[in-house]
């Protein structure tokens, strides 16, 4: 019978232990991947010392073969994983393994974080203030009929007020809306007063593009209909909005104007935020800048929407998002908003 001791003393095992010792020593001295490979070949390669012993196992006495087989495999596996581990260590230290041209001393590459387009942000800021006054936000279609863009808003067929609203016409009597005032008719047709809404969106005009005009731009309209609404309410709301949006020291001024869908109508000017009303390049030395149109909703518009003008009254206002943004951020060319130039977009 063989016990562990006698097995340890067999020639094969003594031989195996010697190889293992030798391999261990060589591994400790190995300084590069090439010498690791040489060790692997010497002991574990096709004709390697340990491989050769494995090959001879068949000729070993049957009753000790399994034990010797196990010792051989254990030594082989241990050696193989030590070589792998050492290889990993060497590779992580070896700079020649880094991708070609990689210089660890270079500063990191900055990842750009996207943000909202300035127009989207300004549009949201405008609406958020009105929403804080209790207004609801609504949106409507860009493609409209003549009725919602003009007739419903009291623009007669051949009225000169249409001249400022030349647009793009589509088949079937449809057109691209020239203002978001269309929402007055949409909302008042479907919902009964009292109500107050703001309506942001894209609008279109058949205009030549220059520093202050574009064929697509954005507007925010708003209106309030209730019982006993008067011009003082309109002034109060807009003055409050101006102070929240531009700053508490900014003054408002209302100048008579004309829109077919309001009566009376006015333009709202604010004191120039750049010179505090003293006069500068931006306000063209006047101290004032025009920022929106407004007025009391014309009774004809209410009637068109089956709202009784004897009982209900309301005010409305409308402003250009680009115009307001240009004034707030001192931007002198509307085209900058649409050119996708990050040098511009990043500044706002
Ligand atoms: N819709 C007008 C325009 O595009 C602006 C406007 C003026 C809207 C007065 C209003 C308003 O709601 O009351 O020129």
mmCIF file of C-alpha atoms and ligand atoms in Angstrom:
data_model
loop_
_atom_site.group_PDB
_atom_site.id
_atom_site.type_symbol
_atom_site.label_atom_id
_atom_site.label_comp_id
_atom_site.label_asym_id
_atom_site.label_seq_id
_atom_site.Cartn_x
_atom_site.Cartn_y
_atom_site.Cartn_z
ATOM 1 C CA UNK A 1 0.000 0.000 0.000
ATOM 2 C CA UNK A 2 1.104 3.552 -0.709
ATOM 3 C CA UNK A 3 0.552 6.422 1.692
ATOM 4 C CA UNK A 4 1.037 10.143 0.978
ATOM 5 C CA UNK A 5 4.635 9.993 2.054
ATOM 6 C CA UNK A 6 5.547 7.216 -0.306
ATOM 7 C CA UNK A 7 3.791 9.018 -3.125
ATOM 8 C CA UNK A 8 5.767 12.149 -2.360
ATOM 9 C CA UNK A 9 8.900 10.041 -2.653
ATOM 10 C CA UNK A 10 8.139 8.591 -6.054
ATOM 11 C CA UNK A 11 10.439 9.702 -8.796
ATOM 12 C CA UNK A 12 7.709 11.514 -10.763
ATOM 13 C CA UNK A 13 6.550 13.591 -7.837
ATOM 14 C CA UNK A 14 10.092 14.497 -6.836
ATOM 15 C CA UNK A 15 10.641 15.512 -10.428
ATOM 16 C CA UNK A 16 7.415 17.542 -10.463
ATOM 17 C CA UNK A 17 8.271 19.367 -7.237
ATOM 18 C CA UNK A 18 11.668 20.224 -8.671
ATOM 19 C CA UNK A 19 10.094 21.695 -11.817
ATOM 20 C CA UNK A 20 7.647 23.668 -9.698
ATOM 21 C CA UNK A 21 10.474 25.076 -7.582
ATOM 22 C CA UNK A 22 12.473 25.977 -10.670
ATOM 23 C CA UNK A 23 9.460 27.656 -12.284
ATOM 24 C CA UNK A 24 8.794 29.659 -9.117
ATOM 25 C CA UNK A 25 12.353 30.953 -9.039
ATOM 26 C CA UNK A 26 12.293 31.919 -12.714
ATOM 27 C CA UNK A 27 8.959 33.661 -12.290
ATOM 28 C CA UNK A 28 10.278 35.732 -9.417
ATOM 29 C CA UNK A 29 13.083 36.936 -11.645
ATOM 30 C CA UNK A 30 10.988 37.526 -14.771
ATOM 31 C CA UNK A 31 10.981 41.244 -15.644
ATOM 32 C CA UNK A 32 9.025 41.278 -18.905
ATOM 33 C CA UNK A 33 6.305 39.510 -20.799
ATOM 34 C CA UNK A 34 8.791 37.800 -23.101
ATOM 35 C CA UNK A 35 10.483 35.950 -20.231
ATOM 36 C CA UNK A 36 7.054 34.970 -18.878
ATOM 37 C CA UNK A 37 6.240 33.369 -22.220
ATOM 38 C CA UNK A 38 9.532 31.496 -22.127
ATOM 39 C CA UNK A 39 8.656 30.066 -18.711
ATOM 40 C CA UNK A 40 5.236 29.054 -19.969
ATOM 41 C CA UNK A 41 6.784 27.253 -22.934
ATOM 42 C CA UNK A 42 9.443 25.531 -20.812
ATOM 43 C CA UNK A 43 6.993 24.037 -18.338
ATOM 44 C CA UNK A 44 3.521 24.104 -19.856
ATOM 45 C CA UNK A 45 4.170 24.191 -23.601
ATOM 46 C CA UNK A 46 3.477 21.249 -25.919
ATOM 47 C CA UNK A 47 6.832 19.756 -25.013
ATOM 48 C CA UNK A 48 7.066 21.397 -21.653
ATOM 49 C CA UNK A 49 8.494 19.615 -18.635
ATOM 50 C CA UNK A 50 5.205 19.374 -16.778
ATOM 51 C CA UNK A 51 3.239 18.553 -19.937
ATOM 52 C CA UNK A 52 5.595 15.675 -20.606
ATOM 53 C CA UNK A 53 4.948 14.228 -17.185
ATOM 54 C CA UNK A 54 1.214 14.426 -17.828
ATOM 55 C CA UNK A 55 1.785 12.511 -21.044
ATOM 56 C CA UNK A 56 3.562 9.730 -19.155
ATOM 57 C CA UNK A 57 0.838 9.259 -16.545
ATOM 58 C CA UNK A 58 -0.503 6.260 -18.470
ATOM 59 C CA UNK A 59 2.576 4.241 -17.744
ATOM 60 C CA UNK A 60 2.372 4.777 -13.976
ATOM 61 C CA UNK A 61 1.023 2.038 -11.725
ATOM 62 C CA UNK A 62 -2.752 2.137 -11.643
ATOM 63 C CA UNK A 63 -3.211 2.436 -7.883
ATOM 64 C CA UNK A 64 -1.094 5.550 -7.521
ATOM 65 C CA UNK A 65 -2.000 7.082 -10.896
ATOM 66 C CA UNK A 66 -4.989 9.131 -9.719
ATOM 67 C CA UNK A 67 -3.082 10.747 -6.861
ATOM 68 C CA UNK A 68 -0.097 11.556 -9.033
ATOM 69 C CA UNK A 69 -2.462 12.835 -11.727
ATOM 70 C CA UNK A 70 -4.037 15.183 -9.237
ATOM 71 C CA UNK A 71 -0.674 16.486 -7.985
ATOM 72 C CA UNK A 72 0.429 17.103 -11.585
ATOM 73 C CA UNK A 73 -2.747 18.977 -12.448
ATOM 74 C CA UNK A 74 -2.613 21.056 -9.290
ATOM 75 C CA UNK A 75 0.967 22.099 -10.004
ATOM 76 C CA UNK A 76 0.145 22.878 -13.637
ATOM 77 C CA UNK A 77 -2.937 24.990 -12.779
ATOM 78 C CA UNK A 78 -1.167 26.886 -10.024
ATOM 79 C CA UNK A 79 1.738 27.680 -12.321
ATOM 80 C CA UNK A 80 -0.558 28.739 -15.153
ATOM 81 C CA UNK A 81 -2.542 31.160 -12.954
ATOM 82 C CA UNK A 82 0.603 32.622 -11.414
ATOM 83 C CA UNK A 83 1.929 33.311 -14.927
ATOM 84 C CA UNK A 84 -1.397 34.981 -15.923
ATOM 85 C CA UNK A 85 -1.422 37.121 -12.819
ATOM 86 C CA UNK A 86 2.150 38.221 -13.306
ATOM 87 C CA UNK A 87 1.433 38.998 -16.959
ATOM 88 C CA UNK A 88 -1.413 41.290 -15.970
ATOM 89 C CA UNK A 89 0.833 43.068 -13.486
ATOM 90 C CA UNK A 90 3.526 43.602 -16.084
ATOM 91 C CA UNK A 91 1.055 44.796 -18.715
ATOM 92 C CA UNK A 92 -0.430 47.430 -16.454
ATOM 93 C CA UNK A 93 3.036 48.801 -15.764
ATOM 94 C CA UNK A 94 4.221 48.665 -19.325
ATOM 95 C CA UNK A 95 3.547 52.049 -21.004
ATOM 96 C CA UNK A 96 4.310 50.647 -24.438
ATOM 97 C CA UNK A 97 0.932 48.840 -24.162
ATOM 98 C CA UNK A 98 -0.992 52.138 -24.061
ATOM 99 C CA UNK A 99 -2.822 53.159 -27.253
ATOM 100 C CA UNK A 100 -0.495 54.782 -29.725
ATOM 101 C CA UNK A 101 -0.046 58.508 -29.136
ATOM 102 C CA UNK A 102 -1.739 58.509 -25.723
ATOM 103 C CA UNK A 103 -0.154 61.090 -23.508
ATOM 104 C CA UNK A 104 -1.263 60.729 -19.866
ATOM 105 C CA UNK A 105 -0.091 64.251 -19.076
ATOM 106 C CA UNK A 106 -2.614 65.887 -21.434
ATOM 107 C CA UNK A 107 -5.626 67.584 -19.796
ATOM 108 C CA UNK A 108 -8.876 65.568 -19.932
ATOM 109 C CA UNK A 109 -11.279 66.018 -22.809
ATOM 110 C CA UNK A 110 -14.271 68.116 -21.727
ATOM 111 C CA UNK A 111 -17.693 66.536 -22.188
ATOM 112 C CA UNK A 112 -20.154 69.176 -23.376
ATOM 113 C CA UNK A 113 -23.426 69.298 -21.490
ATOM 114 C CA UNK A 114 -26.372 70.433 -23.600
ATOM 115 C CA UNK A 115 -28.873 73.037 -22.473
ATOM 116 C CA UNK A 116 -32.054 74.636 -23.699
ATOM 117 C CA UNK A 117 -31.915 76.980 -26.677
ATOM 118 C CA UNK A 118 -32.040 80.609 -25.483
ATOM 119 C CA UNK A 119 -35.372 81.161 -27.235
ATOM 120 C CA UNK A 120 -36.963 78.167 -25.545
ATOM 121 C CA UNK A 121 -35.682 79.394 -22.209
ATOM 122 C CA UNK A 122 -36.871 82.968 -22.680
ATOM 123 C CA UNK A 123 -40.252 81.724 -23.911
ATOM 124 C CA UNK A 124 -40.576 79.576 -20.785
ATOM 125 C CA UNK A 125 -39.510 82.450 -18.539
ATOM 126 C CA UNK A 126 -42.151 84.718 -20.089
ATOM 127 C CA UNK A 127 -44.886 82.117 -19.620
ATOM 128 C CA UNK A 128 -43.792 81.071 -16.134
ATOM 129 C CA UNK A 129 -44.350 84.591 -14.822
ATOM 130 C CA UNK A 130 -47.870 84.701 -16.261
ATOM 131 C CA UNK A 131 -48.503 81.231 -14.869
ATOM 132 C CA UNK A 132 -47.477 82.533 -11.438
ATOM 133 C CA UNK A 133 -50.330 85.087 -11.920
ATOM 134 C CA UNK A 134 -52.741 82.183 -12.458
ATOM 135 C CA UNK A 135 -52.720 82.011 -16.264
ATOM 136 C CA UNK A 136 -53.013 78.598 -17.979
ATOM 137 C CA UNK A 137 -50.699 77.747 -20.866
ATOM 138 C CA UNK A 138 -52.239 76.631 -24.168
ATOM 139 C CA UNK A 139 -50.861 75.801 -27.586
ATOM 140 C CA UNK A 140 -52.494 75.760 -31.016
ATOM 141 C CA UNK A 141 -51.796 74.732 -34.609
ATOM 142 C CA UNK A 142 -49.192 76.428 -36.828
ATOM 143 C CA UNK A 143 -51.325 75.726 -39.919
ATOM 144 C CA UNK A 144 -54.522 77.730 -39.819
ATOM 145 C CA UNK A 145 -57.550 78.759 -41.817
ATOM 146 C CA UNK A 146 -58.088 82.416 -42.757
ATOM 147 C CA UNK A 147 -60.812 82.476 -40.114
ATOM 148 C CA UNK A 148 -58.631 81.815 -37.060
ATOM 149 C CA UNK A 149 -55.770 84.024 -38.254
ATOM 150 C CA UNK A 150 -57.851 86.932 -39.567
ATOM 151 C CA UNK A 151 -61.634 86.980 -39.849
ATOM 152 C CA UNK A 152 -62.368 85.612 -36.390
ATOM 153 C CA UNK A 153 -60.026 88.295 -35.040
ATOM 154 C CA UNK A 154 -61.967 91.029 -36.792
ATOM 155 C CA UNK A 155 -59.621 91.570 -39.755
ATOM 156 C CA UNK A 156 -62.035 92.340 -42.628
ATOM 157 C CA UNK A 157 -61.209 90.745 -45.990
ATOM 158 C CA UNK A 158 -59.457 93.739 -47.598
ATOM 159 C CA UNK A 159 -58.365 95.603 -44.519
ATOM 160 C CA UNK A 160 -54.892 97.206 -44.659
ATOM 161 C CA UNK A 161 -54.120 95.664 -41.242
ATOM 162 C CA UNK A 162 -53.576 92.418 -43.166
ATOM 163 C CA UNK A 163 -50.616 93.975 -45.002
ATOM 164 C CA UNK A 164 -48.330 93.544 -42.015
ATOM 165 C CA UNK A 165 -49.348 89.873 -41.867
ATOM 166 C CA UNK A 166 -48.295 88.576 -45.279
ATOM 167 C CA UNK A 167 -47.693 84.861 -44.879
ATOM 168 C CA UNK A 168 -47.178 81.514 -46.641
ATOM 169 C CA UNK A 169 -50.306 80.030 -48.180
ATOM 170 C CA UNK A 170 -50.971 76.324 -48.502
ATOM 171 C CA UNK A 171 -53.452 74.406 -50.636
ATOM 172 C CA UNK A 172 -57.072 74.288 -49.529
ATOM 173 C CA UNK A 173 -57.242 77.853 -48.179
ATOM 174 C CA UNK A 174 -54.803 77.086 -45.383
ATOM 175 C CA UNK A 175 -51.975 79.339 -44.246
ATOM 176 C CA UNK A 176 -49.161 79.485 -41.700
ATOM 177 C CA UNK A 177 -50.332 81.592 -38.750
ATOM 178 C CA UNK A 178 -48.816 85.059 -38.480
ATOM 179 C CA UNK A 179 -49.475 85.443 -34.750
ATOM 180 C CA UNK A 180 -50.402 83.381 -31.719
ATOM 181 C CA UNK A 181 -53.445 85.643 -31.242
ATOM 182 C CA UNK A 182 -55.291 82.809 -33.076
ATOM 183 C CA UNK A 183 -55.547 81.119 -29.676
ATOM 184 C CA UNK A 184 -58.063 83.745 -28.544
ATOM 185 C CA UNK A 185 -60.592 82.388 -31.013
ATOM 186 C CA UNK A 186 -59.690 78.717 -30.427
ATOM 187 C CA UNK A 187 -59.928 78.989 -26.657
ATOM 188 C CA UNK A 188 -63.027 81.206 -26.481
ATOM 189 C CA UNK A 189 -64.870 78.889 -28.898
ATOM 190 C CA UNK A 190 -64.290 75.897 -26.652
ATOM 191 C CA UNK A 191 -64.175 77.274 -23.108
ATOM 192 C CA UNK A 192 -66.503 79.639 -21.326
ATOM 193 C CA UNK A 193 -65.151 82.605 -19.356
ATOM 194 C CA UNK A 194 -63.923 83.484 -16.813
ATOM 195 C CA UNK A 195 -60.504 82.398 -18.052
ATOM 196 C CA UNK A 196 -56.939 83.583 -18.443
ATOM 197 C CA UNK A 197 -54.383 81.933 -20.721
ATOM 198 C CA UNK A 198 -50.934 82.419 -22.244
ATOM 199 C CA UNK A 199 -50.189 80.975 -25.667
ATOM 200 C CA UNK A 200 -46.567 80.592 -26.827
ATOM 201 C CA UNK A 201 -45.566 79.322 -30.254
ATOM 202 C CA UNK A 202 -43.988 79.727 -33.668
ATOM 203 C CA UNK A 203 -45.350 82.257 -36.139
ATOM 204 C CA UNK A 204 -44.586 82.898 -39.796
ATOM 205 C CA UNK A 205 -44.400 85.961 -42.023
ATOM 206 C CA UNK A 206 -43.470 86.440 -45.645
ATOM 207 C CA UNK A 207 -40.641 88.838 -44.781
ATOM 208 C CA UNK A 208 -37.149 89.409 -46.096
ATOM 209 C CA UNK A 209 -34.654 88.295 -43.460
ATOM 210 C CA UNK A 210 -32.486 91.021 -41.919
ATOM 211 C CA UNK A 211 -31.048 91.880 -38.505
ATOM 212 C CA UNK A 212 -34.487 92.427 -36.970
ATOM 213 C CA UNK A 213 -36.844 90.353 -39.156
ATOM 214 C CA UNK A 214 -37.182 86.639 -39.805
ATOM 215 C CA UNK A 215 -39.774 84.570 -41.655
ATOM 216 C CA UNK A 216 -40.159 82.280 -38.633
ATOM 217 C CA UNK A 217 -40.155 83.650 -35.123
ATOM 218 C CA UNK A 218 -41.911 83.147 -31.802
ATOM 219 C CA UNK A 219 -44.627 84.947 -29.926
ATOM 220 C CA UNK A 220 -46.384 84.735 -26.605
ATOM 221 C CA UNK A 221 -49.965 85.990 -26.551
ATOM 222 C CA UNK A 222 -52.105 86.179 -23.476
ATOM 223 C CA UNK A 223 -55.626 87.205 -22.612
ATOM 224 C CA UNK A 224 -58.061 87.343 -19.741
ATOM 225 C CA UNK A 225 -61.850 87.375 -19.991
ATOM 226 C CA UNK A 226 -64.084 87.887 -16.963
ATOM 227 C CA UNK A 227 -66.833 90.207 -15.719
ATOM 228 C CA UNK A 228 -65.963 93.873 -15.298
ATOM 229 C CA UNK A 229 -62.396 93.696 -16.660
ATOM 230 C CA UNK A 230 -60.979 97.139 -17.489
ATOM 231 C CA UNK A 231 -57.830 98.730 -18.898
ATOM 232 C CA UNK A 232 -56.450 99.266 -15.383
ATOM 233 C CA UNK A 233 -56.335 95.468 -14.895
ATOM 234 C CA UNK A 234 -54.343 95.145 -18.102
ATOM 235 C CA UNK A 235 -51.868 97.817 -17.020
ATOM 236 C CA UNK A 236 -51.470 96.215 -13.608
ATOM 237 C CA UNK A 237 -50.768 92.722 -14.969
ATOM 238 C CA UNK A 238 -48.323 93.909 -17.638
ATOM 239 C CA UNK A 239 -46.484 96.296 -15.329
ATOM 240 C CA UNK A 240 -46.067 93.458 -12.837
ATOM 241 C CA UNK A 241 -44.857 91.106 -15.546
ATOM 242 C CA UNK A 242 -42.313 93.673 -16.801
ATOM 243 C CA UNK A 243 -40.930 94.182 -13.305
ATOM 244 C CA UNK A 244 -40.573 90.446 -12.756
ATOM 245 C CA UNK A 245 -38.989 89.803 -16.165
ATOM 246 C CA UNK A 246 -36.741 92.856 -16.607
ATOM 247 C CA UNK A 247 -36.264 94.076 -13.023
ATOM 248 C CA UNK A 248 -38.225 95.962 -10.375
ATOM 249 C CA UNK A 249 -36.904 99.411 -11.394
ATOM 250 C CA UNK A 250 -38.113 99.140 -15.007
ATOM 251 C CA UNK A 251 -41.022 101.457 -15.862
ATOM 252 C CA UNK A 252 -43.858 100.854 -18.337
ATOM 253 C CA UNK A 253 -45.594 103.310 -20.625
ATOM 254 C CA UNK A 254 -48.736 102.684 -22.709
ATOM 255 C CA UNK A 255 -49.051 104.427 -26.107
ATOM 256 C CA UNK A 256 -52.238 104.401 -28.184
ATOM 257 C CA UNK A 257 -52.103 102.065 -31.174
ATOM 258 C CA UNK A 258 -54.322 100.004 -33.443
ATOM 259 C CA UNK A 259 -55.097 96.306 -33.741
ATOM 260 C CA UNK A 260 -58.332 95.059 -35.322
ATOM 261 C CA UNK A 261 -58.982 92.649 -32.442
ATOM 262 C CA UNK A 262 -58.593 95.135 -29.560
ATOM 263 C CA UNK A 263 -60.322 98.400 -28.739
ATOM 264 C CA UNK A 264 -58.747 100.484 -27.354
ATOM 265 C CA UNK A 265 -55.294 99.236 -28.352
ATOM 266 C CA UNK A 266 -51.874 100.197 -27.070
ATOM 267 C CA UNK A 267 -48.159 99.543 -27.437
ATOM 268 C CA UNK A 268 -46.241 98.867 -24.261
ATOM 269 C CA UNK A 269 -42.870 100.582 -23.914
ATOM 270 C CA UNK A 270 -40.449 99.910 -21.082
ATOM 271 C CA UNK A 271 -37.736 102.210 -19.803
ATOM 272 C CA UNK A 272 -34.437 101.160 -21.365
ATOM 273 C CA UNK A 273 -32.721 98.625 -19.107
ATOM 274 C CA UNK A 274 -29.290 99.555 -20.476
ATOM 275 C CA UNK A 275 -29.335 103.300 -19.726
ATOM 276 C CA UNK A 276 -32.136 103.435 -17.123
ATOM 277 C CA UNK A 277 -34.069 105.683 -19.463
ATOM 278 C CA UNK A 278 -31.296 108.210 -20.024
ATOM 279 C CA UNK A 279 -30.944 107.464 -23.744
ATOM 280 C CA UNK A 280 -28.405 105.193 -25.437
ATOM 281 C CA UNK A 281 -27.601 103.282 -28.647
ATOM 282 C CA UNK A 282 -30.074 100.496 -27.806
ATOM 283 C CA UNK A 283 -33.115 102.709 -27.163
ATOM 284 C CA UNK A 284 -32.027 105.041 -29.985
ATOM 285 C CA UNK A 285 -31.588 107.855 -27.426
ATOM 286 C CA UNK A 286 -35.309 107.813 -26.548
ATOM 287 C CA UNK A 287 -35.001 106.116 -23.135
ATOM 288 C CA UNK A 288 -37.884 103.767 -24.087
ATOM 289 C CA UNK A 289 -38.157 100.468 -25.958
ATOM 290 C CA UNK A 290 -41.351 99.005 -27.402
ATOM 291 C CA UNK A 291 -41.892 95.426 -26.294
ATOM 292 C CA UNK A 292 -45.503 94.387 -26.966
ATOM 293 C CA UNK A 293 -48.973 95.221 -28.192
ATOM 294 C CA UNK A 294 -52.089 95.017 -26.062
ATOM 295 C CA UNK A 295 -55.642 96.228 -25.635
ATOM 296 C CA UNK A 296 -59.180 95.424 -24.551
ATOM 297 C CA UNK A 297 -60.595 92.533 -26.582
ATOM 298 C CA UNK A 298 -62.861 93.922 -29.326
ATOM 299 C CA UNK A 299 -66.567 93.075 -28.739
ATOM 300 C CA UNK A 300 -66.691 91.665 -32.289
ATOM 301 C CA UNK A 301 -64.127 88.990 -31.351
ATOM 302 C CA UNK A 302 -66.159 88.002 -28.289
ATOM 303 C CA UNK A 303 -69.300 87.820 -30.425
ATOM 304 C CA UNK A 304 -67.520 85.658 -33.018
ATOM 305 C CA UNK A 305 -66.858 83.194 -30.198
ATOM 306 C CA UNK A 306 -70.440 83.399 -28.845
ATOM 307 C CA UNK A 307 -69.316 85.233 -25.720
ATOM 308 C CA UNK A 308 -71.742 88.001 -24.713
ATOM 309 C CA UNK A 309 -69.811 91.341 -24.741
ATOM 310 C CA UNK A 310 -72.529 92.928 -22.591
ATOM 311 C CA UNK A 311 -71.630 90.529 -19.790
ATOM 312 C CA UNK A 312 -67.964 89.730 -20.372
ATOM 313 C CA UNK A 313 -64.955 91.850 -21.128
ATOM 314 C CA UNK A 314 -61.284 91.088 -21.428
ATOM 315 C CA UNK A 315 -57.816 92.257 -22.251
ATOM 316 C CA UNK A 316 -55.137 90.785 -24.493
ATOM 317 C CA UNK A 317 -51.453 91.249 -25.168
ATOM 318 C CA UNK A 318 -48.852 89.791 -27.493
ATOM 319 C CA UNK A 319 -45.063 89.965 -27.677
ATOM 320 C CA UNK A 320 -42.239 88.625 -29.815
ATOM 321 C CA UNK A 321 -39.955 86.215 -27.941
ATOM 322 C CA UNK A 322 -36.932 87.111 -30.096
ATOM 323 C CA UNK A 323 -37.490 90.806 -29.558
ATOM 324 C CA UNK A 324 -37.754 90.460 -25.803
ATOM 325 C CA UNK A 325 -34.689 88.147 -25.699
ATOM 326 C CA UNK A 326 -32.687 90.529 -27.908
ATOM 327 C CA UNK A 327 -33.466 93.384 -25.621
ATOM 328 C CA UNK A 328 -32.826 91.477 -22.412
ATOM 329 C CA UNK A 329 -29.448 90.126 -23.602
ATOM 330 C CA UNK A 330 -28.345 92.981 -25.882
ATOM 331 C CA UNK A 331 -28.358 90.869 -29.054
ATOM 332 C CA UNK A 332 -28.229 92.955 -32.206
ATOM 333 C CA UNK A 333 -29.065 90.378 -34.888
ATOM 334 C CA UNK A 334 -32.096 88.051 -34.850
ATOM 335 C CA UNK A 335 -30.324 85.633 -37.222
ATOM 336 C CA UNK A 336 -27.929 84.617 -34.452
ATOM 337 C CA UNK A 337 -30.752 82.611 -32.871
ATOM 338 C CA UNK A 338 -31.027 80.317 -35.868
ATOM 339 C CA UNK A 339 -27.424 79.759 -36.918
ATOM 340 C CA UNK A 340 -26.613 77.079 -34.335
ATOM 341 C CA UNK A 341 -23.301 78.736 -33.599
ATOM 342 C CA UNK A 342 -22.183 77.477 -30.194
ATOM 343 C CA UNK A 343 -20.023 80.564 -29.652
ATOM 344 C CA UNK A 344 -23.297 82.524 -29.511
ATOM 345 C CA UNK A 345 -25.544 79.931 -27.876
ATOM 346 C CA UNK A 346 -23.135 79.261 -25.003
ATOM 347 C CA UNK A 347 -23.200 82.888 -23.879
ATOM 348 C CA UNK A 348 -26.853 83.027 -22.916
HETATM 349 N N1 LIG B 1 -50.895 89.810 -32.818
HETATM 350 C C1 LIG B 1 -50.189 91.064 -32.830
HETATM 351 C C2 LIG B 1 -49.051 91.005 -33.862
HETATM 352 O O1 LIG B 1 -48.596 89.946 -34.158
HETATM 353 C C3 LIG B 1 -49.648 91.410 -31.477
HETATM 354 C C4 LIG B 1 -50.707 91.665 -30.473
HETATM 355 C C5 LIG B 1 -51.157 92.963 -30.235
HETATM 356 C C6 LIG B 1 -51.326 90.633 -29.796
HETATM 357 C C7 LIG B 1 -52.153 93.220 -29.341
HETATM 358 C C8 LIG B 1 -52.325 90.886 -28.879
HETATM 359 C C9 LIG B 1 -52.733 92.201 -28.658
HETATM 360 O O2 LIG B 1 -52.956 89.903 -28.195
HETATM 361 O O3 LIG B 1 -53.751 92.432 -27.774
HETATM 362 O O4 LIG B 1 -48.678 92.013 -34.362
#
